[in-house]
C-alpha cells in the first residue's frame, strides 16, 4: 500500500523513536521517559484521498513524494479506523453507480470517531447545482452519515459539519465537537493517553490557574480545567474557538474561558504592554496563573512567547516536533528542572513523533 504499514515491526520502530527522543533530551537531568504506544492498526480517525478517474473506472489514490505524478491506488487503509475503511467501500460504490456524484469528483475526506460518528466531504472541480444536492441528500441517507459538498467558492452542508467524539481521559468521559477542516488529533487512542498524562502531571493545582496557548477545540484545556481554579485558553482560529466554546458547554466547565488571539499578540500585550482590545476583554487581574500549556505548530515558539512562558512556575510543553521543542527549552535550563517527559506515538510507521515535557521552576 502507498503508506508505511508494518505491524510486525511496530515495537522496533517505537523503540527507535524512544532512542531518538532520549538523545534529544540528553542535556537535561530528568526522570525516565514515559512511552505511550499506539494501536498497531486502525488508529487513525481521519484521511483524505484523491479520486483518480481512468476511463469508466475511478479509485482512491495517494502519491509517493518521490514520484508525485503517478497515482497509487488505495483499496484499503489499515492505519485508519474500521469505520473509515467501511465508508471508503460504501462511498466508492456510490460514486461508481451515480454519474452525478462521480462527475469531476476530485477528492474525498473522511472524519471518523471512536464513538461511531463520521463526516464525509466530497470535493469537486465543478460547481454543484440542484441535481447534486438531490443526489447528495440521497447518498447521505444511504451512508447514514452527514455529507458536505465542496467546490470553488461553494460549501454545501447537507445536515451538519461536525462529528461528536467521546474521549476517555483520566477515568472520565468527555464529548468534543470536531469540525470539518479544523485540526483534530488524528490518533484518538494516543490523544487519550497524551491528555491523561498532562492531567496526571498537574494534579493538586487547584490553588493556581492555567493558561493554554494554541488551545484548539479545548482538547487539553477542558480536562485540565478540573485541576485548576480558573483556566484561560487562547486560539487564533475562529472555527476552533467556536468548537472550544461548544465543548466547554458540552462538558459543563464553567471555570474555563477562550480568548481568540494569537500567542504572538498575547505575548506583545502581556510582556510588552502593547495595546490589545481582545486582551483587555479579559480581567487578567482575576487570574493567578501558575501553569502554562503550549502545543505549538511544528516550528515551535517565537522568541516573545518563550519569554512569556518564563512567567509561569510550571510549563507543560507538548510538541509534534521534538527538535523545535528542545531548541525552545534550551534557554530555560538552570531556571527550570524537568520533572516528567513522554513520547506519544501519534504517527506509527513514520519518522514523526509527539513529545511532552513538564518543566518546573527550580
PDB file of N, CA and C in Angstrom, residues 1-10 40-41 77-79 348-350:
ATOM      1  N   UNK A   1       0.844  -1.196   0.000  1.00  0.00           N
ATOM      2  CA  UNK A   1       0.000   0.000   0.000  1.00  0.00           C
ATOM      3  C   UNK A   1       0.881   1.248   0.000  1.00  0.00           C
ATOM      4  N   UNK A   2       0.382   2.381  -0.527  1.00  0.00           N
ATOM      5  CA  UNK A   2       1.201   3.602  -0.627  1.00  0.00           C
ATOM      6  C   UNK A   2       1.253   4.377   0.679  1.00  0.00           C
ATOM      7  N   UNK A   3       1.523   3.662   1.745  1.00  0.00           N
ATOM      8  CA  UNK A   3       1.623   4.293   3.062  1.00  0.00           C
ATOM      9  C   UNK A   3       2.370   3.308   3.943  1.00  0.00           C
ATOM     10  N   UNK A   4       3.323   3.762   4.768  1.00  0.00           N
ATOM     11  CA  UNK A   4       4.084   2.815   5.589  1.00  0.00           C
ATOM     12  C   UNK A   4       3.188   2.098   6.592  1.00  0.00           C
ATOM     13  N   UNK A   5       3.211   0.778   6.550  1.00  0.00           N
ATOM     14  CA  UNK A   5       2.383  -0.023   7.457  1.00  0.00           C
ATOM     15  C   UNK A   5       3.062  -1.365   7.651  1.00  0.00           C
ATOM     16  N   UNK A   6       3.572  -1.604   8.858  1.00  0.00           N
ATOM     17  CA  UNK A   6       4.300  -2.841   9.148  1.00  0.00           C
ATOM     18  C   UNK A   6       4.053  -3.224  10.601  1.00  0.00           C
ATOM     19  N   UNK A   7       2.875  -3.782  10.916  1.00  0.00           N
ATOM     20  CA  UNK A   7       2.542  -4.082  12.313  1.00  0.00           C
ATOM     21  C   UNK A   7       3.535  -5.010  13.004  1.00  0.00           C
ATOM     22  N   UNK A   8       4.171  -5.897  12.231  1.00  0.00           N
ATOM     23  CA  UNK A   8       5.139  -6.806  12.837  1.00  0.00           C
ATOM     24  C   UNK A   8       6.403  -6.072  13.283  1.00  0.00           C
ATOM     25  N   UNK A   9       6.591  -4.841  12.796  1.00  0.00           N
ATOM     26  CA  UNK A   9       7.761  -4.044  13.183  1.00  0.00           C
ATOM     27  C   UNK A   9       7.394  -2.898  14.126  1.00  0.00           C
ATOM     28  N   UNK A  10       6.160  -2.922  14.643  1.00  0.00           N
ATOM     29  CA  UNK A  10       5.715  -1.767  15.431  1.00  0.00           C
ATOM     30  C   UNK A  10       6.616  -1.513  16.634  1.00  0.00           C
ATOM     31  N   UNK A  40      -1.444  -0.852  16.805  1.00  0.00           N
ATOM     32  CA  UNK A  40      -0.653  -1.054  15.584  1.00  0.00           C
ATOM     33  C   UNK A  40      -1.445  -0.892  14.289  1.00  0.00           C
ATOM     34  N   UNK A  41      -2.781  -0.929  14.371  1.00  0.00           N
ATOM     35  CA  UNK A  41      -3.607  -0.729  13.176  1.00  0.00           C
ATOM     36  C   UNK A  41      -4.913  -0.054  13.573  1.00  0.00           C
ATOM     37  N   UNK A  77      -7.168   0.880   3.813  1.00  0.00           N
ATOM     38  CA  UNK A  77      -6.285   1.791   4.545  1.00  0.00           C
ATOM     39  C   UNK A  77      -6.236   1.322   5.995  1.00  0.00           C
ATOM     40  N   UNK A  78      -5.445   0.274   6.274  1.00  0.00           N
ATOM     41  CA  UNK A  78      -5.482  -0.360   7.597  1.00  0.00           C
ATOM     42  C   UNK A  78      -4.989   0.505   8.744  1.00  0.00           C
ATOM     43  N   UNK A  79      -4.328   1.629   8.460  1.00  0.00           N
ATOM     44  CA  UNK A  79      -3.954   2.529   9.552  1.00  0.00           C
ATOM     45  C   UNK A  79      -5.170   3.312  10.044  1.00  0.00           C
ATOM     46  N   UNK A 348       2.494   6.158  13.954  1.00  0.00           N
ATOM     47  CA  UNK A 348       3.284   4.940  13.752  1.00  0.00           C
ATOM     48  C   UNK A 348       3.764   4.793  12.306  1.00  0.00           C
ATOM     49  N   UNK A 349       4.911   4.133  12.165  1.00  0.00           N
ATOM     50  CA  UNK A 349       5.494   3.784  10.869  1.00  0.00           C
ATOM     51  C   UNK A 349       5.981   5.000  10.080  1.00  0.00           C
ATOM     52  N   UNK A 350       6.037   6.166  10.734  1.00  0.00           N
ATOM     53  CA  UNK A 350       6.629   7.352  10.113  1.00  0.00           C
ATOM     54  C   UNK A 350       7.719   7.861  11.047  1.00  0.00           C
TER      55      UNK A 350
END
